[in-house]
PDB file of C-alpha atoms in Angstrom:
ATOM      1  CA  UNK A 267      14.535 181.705 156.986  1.00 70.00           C
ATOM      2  CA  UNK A 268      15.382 179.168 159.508  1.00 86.00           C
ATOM      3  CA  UNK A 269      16.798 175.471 158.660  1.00 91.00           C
ATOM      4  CA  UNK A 270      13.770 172.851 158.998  1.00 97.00           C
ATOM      5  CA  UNK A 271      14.132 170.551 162.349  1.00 98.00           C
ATOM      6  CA  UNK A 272      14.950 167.482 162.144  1.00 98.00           C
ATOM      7  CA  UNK A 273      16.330 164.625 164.998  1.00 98.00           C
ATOM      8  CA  UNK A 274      20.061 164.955 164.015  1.00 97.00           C
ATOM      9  CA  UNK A 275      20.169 160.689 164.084  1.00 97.00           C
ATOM     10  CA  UNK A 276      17.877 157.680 163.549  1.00 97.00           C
ATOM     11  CA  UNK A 277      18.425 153.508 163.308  1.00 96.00           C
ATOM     12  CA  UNK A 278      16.704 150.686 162.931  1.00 95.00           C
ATOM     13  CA  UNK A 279      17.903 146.750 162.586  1.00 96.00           C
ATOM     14  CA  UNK A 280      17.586 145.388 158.687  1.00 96.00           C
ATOM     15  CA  UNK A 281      13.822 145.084 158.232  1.00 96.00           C
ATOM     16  CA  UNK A 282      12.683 147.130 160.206  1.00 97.00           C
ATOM     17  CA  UNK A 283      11.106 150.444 159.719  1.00 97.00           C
ATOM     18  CA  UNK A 284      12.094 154.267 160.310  1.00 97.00           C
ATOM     19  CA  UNK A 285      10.735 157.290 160.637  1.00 98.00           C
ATOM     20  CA  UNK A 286      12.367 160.998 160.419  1.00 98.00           C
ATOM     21  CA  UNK A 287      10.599 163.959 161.163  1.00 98.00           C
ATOM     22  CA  UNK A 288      11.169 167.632 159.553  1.00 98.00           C
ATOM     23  CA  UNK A 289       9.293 170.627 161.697  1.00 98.00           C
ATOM     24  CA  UNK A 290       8.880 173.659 159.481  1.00 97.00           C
ATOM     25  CA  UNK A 291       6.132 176.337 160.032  1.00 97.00           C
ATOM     26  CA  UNK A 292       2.883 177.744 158.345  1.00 96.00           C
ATOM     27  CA  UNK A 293       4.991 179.609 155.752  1.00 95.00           C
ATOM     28  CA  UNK A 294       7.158 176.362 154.450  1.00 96.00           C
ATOM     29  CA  UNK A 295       6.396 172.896 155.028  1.00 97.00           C
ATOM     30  CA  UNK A 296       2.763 173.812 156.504  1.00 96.00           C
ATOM     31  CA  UNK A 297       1.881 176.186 153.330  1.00 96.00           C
ATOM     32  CA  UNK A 298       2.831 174.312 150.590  1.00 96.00           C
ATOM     33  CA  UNK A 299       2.698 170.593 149.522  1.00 96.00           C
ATOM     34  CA  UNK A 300       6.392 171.078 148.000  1.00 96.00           C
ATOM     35  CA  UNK A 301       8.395 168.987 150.445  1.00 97.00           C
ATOM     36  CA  UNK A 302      10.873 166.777 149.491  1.00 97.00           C
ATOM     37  CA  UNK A 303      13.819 164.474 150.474  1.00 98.00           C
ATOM     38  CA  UNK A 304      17.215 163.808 149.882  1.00 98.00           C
ATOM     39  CA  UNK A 305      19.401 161.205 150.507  1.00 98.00           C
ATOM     40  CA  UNK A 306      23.485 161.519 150.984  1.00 98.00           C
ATOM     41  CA  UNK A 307      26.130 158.954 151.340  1.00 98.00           C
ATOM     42  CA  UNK A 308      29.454 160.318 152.567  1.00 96.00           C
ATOM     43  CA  UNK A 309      31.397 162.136 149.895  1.00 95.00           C
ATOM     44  CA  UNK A 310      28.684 161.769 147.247  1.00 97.00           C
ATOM     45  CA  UNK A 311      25.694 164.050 146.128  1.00 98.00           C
ATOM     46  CA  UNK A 312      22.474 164.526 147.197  1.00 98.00           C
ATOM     47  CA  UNK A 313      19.963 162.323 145.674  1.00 97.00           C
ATOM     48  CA  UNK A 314      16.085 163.041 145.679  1.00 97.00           C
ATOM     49  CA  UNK A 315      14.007 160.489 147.301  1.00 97.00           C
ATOM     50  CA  UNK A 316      10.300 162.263 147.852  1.00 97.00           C
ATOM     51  CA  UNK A 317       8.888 165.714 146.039  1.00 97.00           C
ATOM     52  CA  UNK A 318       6.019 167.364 146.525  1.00 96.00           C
ATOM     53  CA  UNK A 319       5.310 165.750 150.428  1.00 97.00           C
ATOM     54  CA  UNK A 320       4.675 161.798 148.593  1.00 97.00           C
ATOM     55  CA  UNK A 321       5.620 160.919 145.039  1.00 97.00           C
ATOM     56  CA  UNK A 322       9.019 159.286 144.231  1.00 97.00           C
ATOM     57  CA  UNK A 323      10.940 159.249 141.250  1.00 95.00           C
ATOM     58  CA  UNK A 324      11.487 156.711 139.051  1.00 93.00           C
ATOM     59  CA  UNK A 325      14.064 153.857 140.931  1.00 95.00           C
ATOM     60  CA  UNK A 326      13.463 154.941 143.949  1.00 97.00           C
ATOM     61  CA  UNK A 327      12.332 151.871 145.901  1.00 96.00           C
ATOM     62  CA  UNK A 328       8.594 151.994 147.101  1.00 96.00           C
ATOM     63  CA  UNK A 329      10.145 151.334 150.853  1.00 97.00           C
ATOM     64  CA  UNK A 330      10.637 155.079 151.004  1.00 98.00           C
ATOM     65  CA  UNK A 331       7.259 157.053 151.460  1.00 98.00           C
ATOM     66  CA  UNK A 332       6.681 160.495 152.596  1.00 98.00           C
ATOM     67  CA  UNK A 333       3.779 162.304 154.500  1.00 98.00           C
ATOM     68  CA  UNK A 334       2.538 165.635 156.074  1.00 98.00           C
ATOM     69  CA  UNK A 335       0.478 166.776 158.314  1.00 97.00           C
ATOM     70  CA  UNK A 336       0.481 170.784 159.023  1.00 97.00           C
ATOM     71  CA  UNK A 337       3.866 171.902 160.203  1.00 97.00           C
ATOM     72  CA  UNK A 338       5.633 168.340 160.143  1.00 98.00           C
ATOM     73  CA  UNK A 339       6.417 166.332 157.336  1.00 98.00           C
ATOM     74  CA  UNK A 340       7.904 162.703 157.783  1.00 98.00           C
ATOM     75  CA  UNK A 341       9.814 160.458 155.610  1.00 98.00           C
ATOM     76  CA  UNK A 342       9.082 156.731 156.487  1.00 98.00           C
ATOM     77  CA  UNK A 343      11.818 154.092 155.329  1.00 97.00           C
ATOM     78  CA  UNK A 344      10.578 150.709 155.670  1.00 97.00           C
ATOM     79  CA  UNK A 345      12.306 147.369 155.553  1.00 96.00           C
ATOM     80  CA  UNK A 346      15.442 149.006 156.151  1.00 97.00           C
ATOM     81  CA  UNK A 347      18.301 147.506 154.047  1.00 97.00           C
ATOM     82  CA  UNK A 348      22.499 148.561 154.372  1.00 96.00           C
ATOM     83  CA  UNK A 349      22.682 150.062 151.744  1.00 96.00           C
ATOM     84  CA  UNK A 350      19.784 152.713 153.399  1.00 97.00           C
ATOM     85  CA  UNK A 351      22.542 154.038 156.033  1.00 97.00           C
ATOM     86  CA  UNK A 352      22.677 157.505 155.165  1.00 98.00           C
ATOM     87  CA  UNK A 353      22.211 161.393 155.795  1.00 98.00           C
ATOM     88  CA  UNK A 354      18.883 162.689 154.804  1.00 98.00           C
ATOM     89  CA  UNK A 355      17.943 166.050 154.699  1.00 98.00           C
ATOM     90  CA  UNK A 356      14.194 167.722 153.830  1.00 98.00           C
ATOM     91  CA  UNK A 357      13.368 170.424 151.734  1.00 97.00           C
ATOM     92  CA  UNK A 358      10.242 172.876 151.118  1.00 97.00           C
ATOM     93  CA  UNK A 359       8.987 175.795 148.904  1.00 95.00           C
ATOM     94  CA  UNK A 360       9.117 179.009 151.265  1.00 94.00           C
ATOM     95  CA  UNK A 361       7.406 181.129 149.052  1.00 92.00           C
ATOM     96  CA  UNK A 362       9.021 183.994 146.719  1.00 91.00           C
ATOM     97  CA  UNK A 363      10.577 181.509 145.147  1.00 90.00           C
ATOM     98  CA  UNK A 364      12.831 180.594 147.540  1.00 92.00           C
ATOM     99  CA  UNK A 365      13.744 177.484 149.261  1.00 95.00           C
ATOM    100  CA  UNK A 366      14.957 175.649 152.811  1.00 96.00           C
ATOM    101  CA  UNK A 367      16.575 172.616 154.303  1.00 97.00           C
ATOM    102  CA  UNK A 368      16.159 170.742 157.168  1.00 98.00           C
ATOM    103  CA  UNK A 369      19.048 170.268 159.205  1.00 97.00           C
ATOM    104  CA  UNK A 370      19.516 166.739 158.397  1.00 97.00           C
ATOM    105  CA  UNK A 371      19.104 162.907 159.914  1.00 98.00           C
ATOM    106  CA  UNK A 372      21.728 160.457 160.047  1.00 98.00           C
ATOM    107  CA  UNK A 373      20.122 157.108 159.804  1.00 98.00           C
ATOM    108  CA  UNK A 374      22.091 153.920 160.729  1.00 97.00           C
ATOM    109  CA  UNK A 375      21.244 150.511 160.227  1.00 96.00           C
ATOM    110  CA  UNK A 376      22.127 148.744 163.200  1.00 93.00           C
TER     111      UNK A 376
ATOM    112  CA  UNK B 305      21.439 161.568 130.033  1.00 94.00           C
ATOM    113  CA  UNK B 306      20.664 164.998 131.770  1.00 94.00           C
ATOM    114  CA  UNK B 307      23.989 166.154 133.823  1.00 97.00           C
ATOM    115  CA  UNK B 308      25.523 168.880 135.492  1.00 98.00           C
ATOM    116  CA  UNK B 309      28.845 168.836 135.728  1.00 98.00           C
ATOM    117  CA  UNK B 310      31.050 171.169 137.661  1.00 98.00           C
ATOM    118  CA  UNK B 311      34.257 172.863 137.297  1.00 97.00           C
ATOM    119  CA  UNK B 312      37.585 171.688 139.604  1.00 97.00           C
ATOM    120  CA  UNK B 313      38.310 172.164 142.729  1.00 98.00           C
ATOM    121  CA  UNK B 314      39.802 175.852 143.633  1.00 98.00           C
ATOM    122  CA  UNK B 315      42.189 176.691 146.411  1.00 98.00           C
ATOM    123  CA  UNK B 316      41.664 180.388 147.159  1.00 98.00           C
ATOM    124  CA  UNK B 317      43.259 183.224 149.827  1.00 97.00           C
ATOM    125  CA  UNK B 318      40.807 185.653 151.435  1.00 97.00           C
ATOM    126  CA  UNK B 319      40.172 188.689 149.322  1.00 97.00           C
ATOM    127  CA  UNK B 320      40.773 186.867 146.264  1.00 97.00           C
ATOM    128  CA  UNK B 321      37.908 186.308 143.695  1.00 97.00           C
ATOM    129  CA  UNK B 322      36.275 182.953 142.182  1.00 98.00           C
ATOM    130  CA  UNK B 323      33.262 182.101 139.262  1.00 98.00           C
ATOM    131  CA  UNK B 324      32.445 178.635 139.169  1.00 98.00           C
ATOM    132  CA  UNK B 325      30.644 176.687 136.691  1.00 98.00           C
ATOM    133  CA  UNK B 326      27.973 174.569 136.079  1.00 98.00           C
ATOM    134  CA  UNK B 327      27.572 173.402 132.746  1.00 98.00           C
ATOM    135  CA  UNK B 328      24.050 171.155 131.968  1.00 97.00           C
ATOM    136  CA  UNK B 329      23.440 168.719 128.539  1.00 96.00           C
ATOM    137  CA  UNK B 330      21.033 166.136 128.050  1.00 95.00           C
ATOM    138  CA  UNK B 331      18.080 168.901 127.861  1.00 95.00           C
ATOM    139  CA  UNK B 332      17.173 172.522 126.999  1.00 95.00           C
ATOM    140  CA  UNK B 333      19.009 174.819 129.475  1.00 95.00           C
ATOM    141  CA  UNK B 334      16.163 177.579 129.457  1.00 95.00           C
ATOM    142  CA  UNK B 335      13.734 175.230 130.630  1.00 95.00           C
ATOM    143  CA  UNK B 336      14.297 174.625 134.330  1.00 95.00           C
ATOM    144  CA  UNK B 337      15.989 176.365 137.177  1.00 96.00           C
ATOM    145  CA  UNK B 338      18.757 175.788 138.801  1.00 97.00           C
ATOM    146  CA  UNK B 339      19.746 176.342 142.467  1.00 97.00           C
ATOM    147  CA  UNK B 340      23.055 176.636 144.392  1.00 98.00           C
ATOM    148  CA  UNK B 341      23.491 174.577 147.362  1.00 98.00           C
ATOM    149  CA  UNK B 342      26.205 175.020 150.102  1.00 98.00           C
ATOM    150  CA  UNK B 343      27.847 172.418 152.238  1.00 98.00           C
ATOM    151  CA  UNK B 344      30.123 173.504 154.422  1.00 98.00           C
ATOM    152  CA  UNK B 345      32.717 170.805 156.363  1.00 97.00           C
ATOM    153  CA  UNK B 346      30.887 168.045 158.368  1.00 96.00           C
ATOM    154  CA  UNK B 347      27.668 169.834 157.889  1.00 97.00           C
ATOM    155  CA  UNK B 348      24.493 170.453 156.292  1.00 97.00           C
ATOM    156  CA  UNK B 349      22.657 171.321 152.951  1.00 98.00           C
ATOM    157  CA  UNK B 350      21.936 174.889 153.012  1.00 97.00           C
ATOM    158  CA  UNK B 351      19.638 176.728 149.559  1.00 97.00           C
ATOM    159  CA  UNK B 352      21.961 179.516 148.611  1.00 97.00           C
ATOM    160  CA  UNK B 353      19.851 180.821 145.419  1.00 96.00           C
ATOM    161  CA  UNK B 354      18.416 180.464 141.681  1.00 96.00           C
ATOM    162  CA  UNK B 355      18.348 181.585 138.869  1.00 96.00           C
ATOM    163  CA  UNK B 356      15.906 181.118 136.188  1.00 95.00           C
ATOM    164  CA  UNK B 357      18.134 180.644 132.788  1.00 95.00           C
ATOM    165  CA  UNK B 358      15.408 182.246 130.064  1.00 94.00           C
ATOM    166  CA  UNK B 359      15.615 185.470 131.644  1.00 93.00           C
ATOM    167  CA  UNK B 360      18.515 185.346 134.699  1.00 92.00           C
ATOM    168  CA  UNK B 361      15.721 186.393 137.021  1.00 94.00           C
ATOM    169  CA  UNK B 362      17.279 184.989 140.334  1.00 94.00           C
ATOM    170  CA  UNK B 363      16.452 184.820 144.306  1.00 94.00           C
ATOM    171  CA  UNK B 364      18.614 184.512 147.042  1.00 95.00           C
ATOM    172  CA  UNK B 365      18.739 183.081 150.885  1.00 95.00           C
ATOM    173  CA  UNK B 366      19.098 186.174 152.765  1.00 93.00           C
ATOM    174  CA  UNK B 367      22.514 185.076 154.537  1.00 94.00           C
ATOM    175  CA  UNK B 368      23.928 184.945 151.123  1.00 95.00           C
ATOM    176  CA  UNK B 369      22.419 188.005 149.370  1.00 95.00           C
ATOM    177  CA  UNK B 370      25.306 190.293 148.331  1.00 94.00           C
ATOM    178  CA  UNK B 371      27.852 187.994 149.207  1.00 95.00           C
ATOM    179  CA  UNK B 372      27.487 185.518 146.173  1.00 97.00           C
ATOM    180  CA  UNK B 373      26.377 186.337 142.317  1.00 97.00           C
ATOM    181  CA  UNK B 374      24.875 183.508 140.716  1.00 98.00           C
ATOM    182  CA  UNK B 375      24.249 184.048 136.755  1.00 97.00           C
ATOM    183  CA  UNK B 376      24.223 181.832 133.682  1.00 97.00           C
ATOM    184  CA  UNK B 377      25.132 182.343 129.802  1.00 96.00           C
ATOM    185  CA  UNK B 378      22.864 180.982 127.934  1.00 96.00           C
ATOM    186  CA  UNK B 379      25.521 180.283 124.789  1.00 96.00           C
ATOM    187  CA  UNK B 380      27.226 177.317 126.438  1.00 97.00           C
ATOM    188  CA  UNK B 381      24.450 175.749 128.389  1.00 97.00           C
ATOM    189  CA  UNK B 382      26.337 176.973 132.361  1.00 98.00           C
ATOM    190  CA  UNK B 383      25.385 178.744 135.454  1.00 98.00           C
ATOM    191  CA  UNK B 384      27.674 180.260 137.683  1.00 98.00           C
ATOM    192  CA  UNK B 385      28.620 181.300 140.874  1.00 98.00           C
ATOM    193  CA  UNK B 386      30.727 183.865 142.349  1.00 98.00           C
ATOM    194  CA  UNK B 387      32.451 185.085 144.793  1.00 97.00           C
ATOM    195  CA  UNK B 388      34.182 189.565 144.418  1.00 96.00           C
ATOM    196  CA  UNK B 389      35.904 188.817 147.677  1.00 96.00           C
ATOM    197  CA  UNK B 390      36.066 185.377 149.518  1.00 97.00           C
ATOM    198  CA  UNK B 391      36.259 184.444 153.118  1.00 97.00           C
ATOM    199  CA  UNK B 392      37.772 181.418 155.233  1.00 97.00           C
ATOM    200  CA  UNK B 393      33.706 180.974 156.064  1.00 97.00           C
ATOM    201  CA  UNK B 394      33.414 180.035 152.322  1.00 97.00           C
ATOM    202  CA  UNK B 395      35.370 176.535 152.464  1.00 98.00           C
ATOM    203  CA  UNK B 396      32.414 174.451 151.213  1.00 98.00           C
ATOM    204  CA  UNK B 397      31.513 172.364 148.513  1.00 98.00           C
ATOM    205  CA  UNK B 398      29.008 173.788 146.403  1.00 98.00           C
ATOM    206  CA  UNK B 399      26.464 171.929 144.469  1.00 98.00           C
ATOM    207  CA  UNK B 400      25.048 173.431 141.599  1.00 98.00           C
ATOM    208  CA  UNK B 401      20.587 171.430 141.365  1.00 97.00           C
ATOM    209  CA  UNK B 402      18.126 171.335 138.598  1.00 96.00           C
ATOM    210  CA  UNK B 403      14.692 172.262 139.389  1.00 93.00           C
ATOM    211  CA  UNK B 404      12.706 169.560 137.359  1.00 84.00           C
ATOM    212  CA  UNK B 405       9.323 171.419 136.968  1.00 80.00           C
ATOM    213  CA  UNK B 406       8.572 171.436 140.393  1.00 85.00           C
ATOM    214  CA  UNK B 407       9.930 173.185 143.284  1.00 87.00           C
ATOM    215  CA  UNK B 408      12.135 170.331 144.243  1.00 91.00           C
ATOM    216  CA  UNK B 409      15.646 169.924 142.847  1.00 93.00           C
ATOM    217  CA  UNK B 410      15.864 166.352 140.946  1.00 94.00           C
ATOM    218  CA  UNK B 411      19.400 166.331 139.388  1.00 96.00           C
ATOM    219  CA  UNK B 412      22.631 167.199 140.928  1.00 97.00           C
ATOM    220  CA  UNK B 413      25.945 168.583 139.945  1.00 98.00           C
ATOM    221  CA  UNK B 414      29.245 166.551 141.279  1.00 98.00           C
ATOM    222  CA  UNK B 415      30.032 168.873 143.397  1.00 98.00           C
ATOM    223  CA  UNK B 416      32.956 171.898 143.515  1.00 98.00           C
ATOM    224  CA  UNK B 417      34.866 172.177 146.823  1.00 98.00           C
ATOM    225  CA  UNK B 418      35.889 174.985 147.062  1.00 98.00           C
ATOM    226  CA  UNK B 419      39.052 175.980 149.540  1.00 98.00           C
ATOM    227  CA  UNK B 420      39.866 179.511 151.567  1.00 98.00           C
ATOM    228  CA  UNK B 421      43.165 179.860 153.280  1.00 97.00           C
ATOM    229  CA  UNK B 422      45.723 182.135 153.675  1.00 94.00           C
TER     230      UNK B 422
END
């Protein structure tokens, strides 16, 4: 059960968009349409952004949308504000009822 | 207000033992999982296990099967997770993460760090 790949940084000027990828395989992110993300600020816990692949919980601004497409599943954060400069890390449904992380993004806002 | 809150911060030698706790409110404690999630020093997220409270049916990552025991009692609403003999490798904080009806974890515990050193 391997961490999920993801670029280990990604920035973007205030306004402008990014996008972070998370590579699983056919028996996580490709199997199931339970990937979500998470957000971290230093020193603070996680906080979910995206579950299952696109819906986001109440607060969460509608700059932050999510996608798949077989193995790969991409969180998109557009008009990029401070406040947005962050680790983020996926997550999917493995099956057996367990579960895996990606390796994590730091995104800066330039 | 759902919450998990977790115990203190421990400062442990190797060899020694540890439990520590995760104690939920604001919701029925049989109802949803709850996961364990490691982060060791400068690093990432990594799914340790769960445990289903109802019936303490559980599943672990396979790097931490038989290393950790994670349990819950269903009288005060906690979880737990423990350690019969700890390492220097298990300086992390540990995050104790609802599972809100779907696979995905949507509230989080503070946080426990939890200290190894001789």
């Amino acid at each position: 059960q391997s961490a999920l790949t993801q670029p280990p940084s990604a920035s973007g000027s205030p306004g402008q968009s990014v996008t972070i990828s998370c590579i699983g395989t056919s028996s996580d992110v490709g199997g199931y349409n339970y990937v979500s993300w998470y957000q971290q600020h230093p020193g603070k816990a996680p906080k979910l952004m995206i579950y299952d692949v696109t819906k986001r919980p109440s607060g969460v601004p509608d700059r932050f949308s999510g996608s798949k497409s077989g193995n790969t599943a991409s969180l998109t954060v557009s008009g990029l504000q401070a406040e947005d400069e962050a680790d983020y890390y996926c997550y999917s449904y493995a099956g057996m009822n367990t579960y895996v992380f990606g390796s994590g993004t730091t995104v800066t806002v330039l | 207000e759902v919450q998990l809150v977790q115990s203190g911060a421990e400062v442990k030698k190797p060899g020694e033992s540890l439990r520590i706790s995760c104690e939920v409110s604001g919701y029925s404690f049989t109802t949803y999982w709850i996961s364990w999630v490691r982060q060791m020093p400068g690093k990432g997220l990594e799914w340790m296990g769960r445990i289903a409270p109802d019936d303490s049916n559980n599943n672990y990552s396979p790097p931490f099967q038989g290393h950790v025991t994670i349990s819950v009692d269903k009288s005060v609403n906690t979880a737990y997770l423990q350690w019969s003999s700890l390492k220097a490798s298990d300086t992390a904080v540990y995050y104790c993460a609802r599972h809100g009806g779907t696979p995905a974890v949507d509230i989080w515990g503070q946080g426990t760090m939890v200290t190894v050193s001789s």
